[in-house]
């Protein structure tokens, strides 16, 4: 795919590789149904993802939608559980050990770095300390109008906090719009 086009959002292929691992624990018919729900342009990255490749954000958007419809059967709670499962699978074993040795505030402050590792194009994130936790503020990312992205983001932060030993890991959406999202963790 090459260099990102100015203003174009792209996501690292490792997300699709992890998604395939999660689907491998389910019957083949589930994977086939997810594939069938995808538009043709998303099937290549879904079928044979390369962890190091960059894919259009719209490909991930299509996969999230298909997972919501097929695997979660349109139930938001099941979709959030599926996103947590996917994030847990995606955390490398070494990174998981580091998270377990880290304090929650440190883990949350690493979110901007993690964001840059898995996305390129518009959008950024900052973390600010607040009484009783932190605000995680995403801005200028044109996919937060899609509910699947808000759920994925909330689930991701919850998994990171659990890995750092926070139980229960409470993460709540405080504000969102078409291109921004603020969570409190």
Short mmCIF file of C-alpha atoms in Angstrom, two decimals:
data_model
loop_
_atom_site.label_atom_id
_atom_site.label_comp_id
_atom_site.label_asym_id
_atom_site.label_seq_id
_atom_site.Cartn_x
_atom_site.Cartn_y
_atom_site.Cartn_z
CA UNK A 1 0.00 0.00 0.00
CA UNK A 2 2.98 2.33 0.47
CA UNK A 3 3.02 5.80 1.95
CA UNK A 4 -0.13 7.25 3.47
CA UNK A 5 -1.97 9.73 1.33
CA UNK A 6 -2.34 13.07 3.12
CA UNK A 7 -5.58 12.94 5.08
CA UNK A 8 -6.10 9.21 4.53
CA UNK A 9 -6.39 7.00 7.59
CA UNK A 10 -4.68 3.64 7.57
CA UNK A 11 -4.44 0.81 10.09
CA UNK A 12 -1.70 -1.76 10.58
CA UNK A 13 -2.39 -5.27 9.28
CA UNK A 14 -1.61 -6.79 12.68
CA UNK A 15 -5.22 -6.02 13.62
CA UNK A 16 -6.48 -8.29 10.84
CA UNK A 17 -3.99 -11.04 11.74
CA UNK A 18 -5.24 -10.94 15.33
CA UNK A 19 -8.83 -10.98 14.13
CA UNK A 20 -8.11 -14.15 12.16
CA UNK A 21 -6.67 -15.79 15.30
CA UNK A 22 -9.82 -14.96 17.22
CA UNK A 23 -12.05 -16.31 14.46
CA UNK A 24 -9.96 -19.50 14.27
CA UNK A 25 -11.41 -20.49 17.66
CA UNK A 26 -14.90 -20.48 16.14
CA UNK A 27 -16.49 -22.79 13.56
CA UNK A 28 -15.40 -22.23 9.94
CA UNK A 29 -18.97 -21.28 9.12
CA UNK A 30 -18.61 -18.15 11.31
CA UNK A 31 -15.48 -17.01 9.47
CA UNK A 32 -17.19 -17.73 6.14
CA UNK A 33 -20.25 -15.70 7.17
CA UNK A 34 -18.06 -12.76 8.25
CA UNK A 35 -16.23 -12.92 4.91
CA UNK A 36 -19.52 -13.03 3.00
CA UNK A 37 -20.67 -9.89 4.84
CA UNK A 38 -17.62 -7.93 3.67
CA UNK A 39 -17.50 -5.77 0.56
CA UNK A 40 -15.20 -7.27 -2.12
CA UNK A 41 -12.40 -4.73 -1.50
CA UNK A 42 -12.10 -5.83 2.16
CA UNK A 43 -11.86 -9.56 1.47
CA UNK A 44 -8.19 -9.62 0.44
CA UNK A 45 -6.91 -8.05 3.68
CA UNK A 46 -9.38 -10.20 5.62
CA UNK A 47 -8.31 -13.44 3.89
CA UNK A 48 -4.55 -12.94 3.82
CA UNK A 49 -3.53 -10.07 6.08
CA UNK A 50 0.09 -9.04 6.44
CA UNK A 51 0.91 -7.79 9.93
CA UNK A 52 3.39 -5.20 8.65
CA UNK A 53 1.18 -3.82 5.86
CA UNK A 54 -0.95 -0.68 6.09
CA UNK A 55 -4.59 -0.98 5.03
CA UNK A 56 -7.28 1.66 4.50
CA UNK A 57 -9.22 2.37 7.68
CA UNK A 58 -12.39 1.62 5.71
CA UNK A 59 -11.25 -2.02 5.57
CA UNK A 60 -11.19 -2.25 9.35
CA UNK A 61 -14.52 -0.43 9.46
CA UNK A 62 -16.05 -3.07 7.17
CA UNK A 63 -14.59 -5.91 9.26
CA UNK A 64 -15.87 -4.39 12.50
CA UNK A 65 -19.33 -4.05 11.00
CA UNK A 66 -19.31 -7.67 9.81
CA UNK A 67 -18.11 -8.90 13.21
CA UNK A 68 -20.88 -6.91 14.89
CA UNK A 69 -23.56 -8.31 12.58
CA UNK A 70 -22.35 -11.92 12.35
CA UNK A 71 -20.39 -12.84 15.47
CA UNK A 72 -22.04 -10.49 17.99
CA UNK A 73 -25.41 -10.90 16.25
CA UNK A 74 -26.06 -7.17 16.55
CA UNK A 75 -25.74 -7.13 20.33
CA UNK A 76 -23.53 -4.28 21.63
CA UNK A 77 -22.49 -6.15 24.80
CA UNK A 78 -21.39 -9.21 22.83
CA UNK A 79 -19.52 -6.98 20.40
CA UNK A 80 -17.64 -5.29 23.24
CA UNK A 81 -16.71 -8.71 24.65
CA UNK A 82 -15.48 -9.74 21.19
CA UNK A 83 -13.38 -6.57 20.93
CA UNK A 84 -11.86 -7.25 24.35
CA UNK A 85 -11.05 -10.81 23.30
CA UNK A 86 -9.41 -9.50 20.13
CA UNK A 87 -7.31 -6.92 21.99
CA UNK A 88 -6.24 -9.54 24.54
CA UNK A 89 -5.07 -11.79 21.70
CA UNK A 90 -3.30 -8.88 20.07
CA UNK A 91 -1.15 -7.97 23.05
CA UNK A 92 2.22 -9.61 22.51
CA UNK A 93 3.35 -11.80 25.42
CA UNK A 94 6.30 -9.55 26.21
CA UNK A 95 4.10 -6.46 26.13
CA UNK A 96 1.64 -8.23 28.42
CA UNK A 97 4.42 -8.82 30.97
CA UNK A 98 5.44 -5.15 30.80
CA UNK A 99 1.82 -4.09 31.33
CA UNK A 100 1.51 -6.31 34.40
CA UNK A 101 4.56 -4.59 35.91
CA UNK A 102 3.29 -1.08 35.15
CA UNK A 103 1.03 1.31 36.99
CA UNK A 104 -2.30 2.20 35.37
CA UNK A 105 -1.37 5.87 34.85
CA UNK A 106 1.83 4.88 33.04
CA UNK A 107 -0.10 2.45 30.82
CA UNK A 108 -2.66 5.10 29.91
CA UNK A 109 0.09 7.61 29.06
CA UNK A 110 1.41 5.10 26.51
CA UNK A 111 -1.81 5.17 24.49
CA UNK A 112 -0.60 7.97 22.15
CA UNK A 113 2.50 5.90 21.32
CA UNK A 114 0.41 2.77 20.73
CA UNK A 115 -1.95 4.80 18.52
CA UNK A 116 0.97 5.86 16.30
CA UNK A 117 2.14 2.26 16.03
CA UNK A 118 -1.17 0.96 14.68
CA UNK A 119 -2.54 3.98 12.78
CA UNK A 120 -1.35 6.65 10.44
CA UNK A 121 -3.15 9.56 8.89
CA UNK A 122 -5.50 11.97 10.61
CA UNK A 123 -6.20 11.69 14.29
CA UNK A 124 -4.30 11.99 17.51
CA UNK A 125 -4.74 11.18 21.16
CA UNK A 126 -3.64 12.75 24.41
CA UNK A 127 -3.97 11.60 28.00
CA UNK A 128 -4.55 14.01 30.86
CA UNK A 129 -4.56 13.23 34.55
CA UNK A 130 -7.83 13.94 36.37
CA UNK A 131 -9.09 13.37 39.91
CA UNK A 132 -9.66 9.65 40.28
CA UNK A 133 -8.25 8.66 36.87
CA UNK A 134 -7.37 10.05 33.47
CA UNK A 135 -9.08 11.52 30.46
CA UNK A 136 -8.13 9.90 27.16
CA UNK A 137 -8.96 12.36 24.38
CA UNK A 138 -8.99 11.34 20.73
CA UNK A 139 -9.37 14.09 18.14
CA UNK A 140 -9.48 14.61 14.38
CA UNK A 141 -10.15 10.93 13.67
CA UNK A 142 -13.06 10.73 11.22
CA UNK A 143 -14.38 7.32 12.31
CA UNK A 144 -15.88 7.95 15.75
CA UNK A 145 -19.32 8.53 14.24
CA UNK A 146 -19.24 4.74 13.78
CA UNK A 147 -20.33 3.08 17.03
CA UNK A 148 -17.99 0.16 16.39
CA UNK A 149 -14.96 2.43 16.85
CA UNK A 150 -16.21 3.81 20.15
CA UNK A 151 -16.77 0.28 21.44
CA UNK A 152 -13.38 -0.92 20.15
CA UNK A 153 -11.60 2.00 21.79
CA UNK A 154 -13.35 1.56 25.13
CA UNK A 155 -12.69 -2.21 25.08
CA UNK A 156 -9.01 -1.64 24.22
CA UNK A 157 -8.48 0.69 27.16
CA UNK A 158 -10.32 -1.67 29.48
CA UNK A 159 -8.02 -4.55 28.46
CA UNK A 160 -4.91 -2.41 28.94
CA UNK A 161 -6.04 -1.47 32.45
CA UNK A 162 -6.85 -5.09 33.34
CA UNK A 163 -3.40 -6.09 32.13
CA UNK A 164 -2.00 -3.46 34.52
CA UNK A 165 -3.94 -5.09 37.37
CA UNK A 166 -6.96 -2.78 37.58
CA UNK A 167 -10.07 -4.73 38.50
CA UNK A 168 -12.72 -3.82 37.71
CA UNK A 169 -11.41 -1.76 34.82
CA UNK A 170 -14.03 0.94 34.46
CA UNK A 171 -13.89 3.04 31.29
CA UNK A 172 -16.70 5.38 30.38
CA UNK A 173 -17.38 7.50 27.35
CA UNK A 174 -17.74 11.13 28.43
CA UNK A 175 -18.12 12.82 25.07
CA UNK A 176 -18.02 11.90 21.41
CA UNK A 177 -18.71 13.29 17.98
CA UNK A 178 -17.99 12.38 14.37
CA UNK A 179 -14.24 12.90 14.81
CA UNK A 180 -13.56 12.95 18.56
CA UNK A 181 -13.97 10.74 21.59
CA UNK A 182 -13.23 11.41 25.27
CA UNK A 183 -13.10 8.57 27.75
CA UNK A 184 -12.50 8.56 31.49
CA UNK A 185 -10.48 5.69 32.90
#
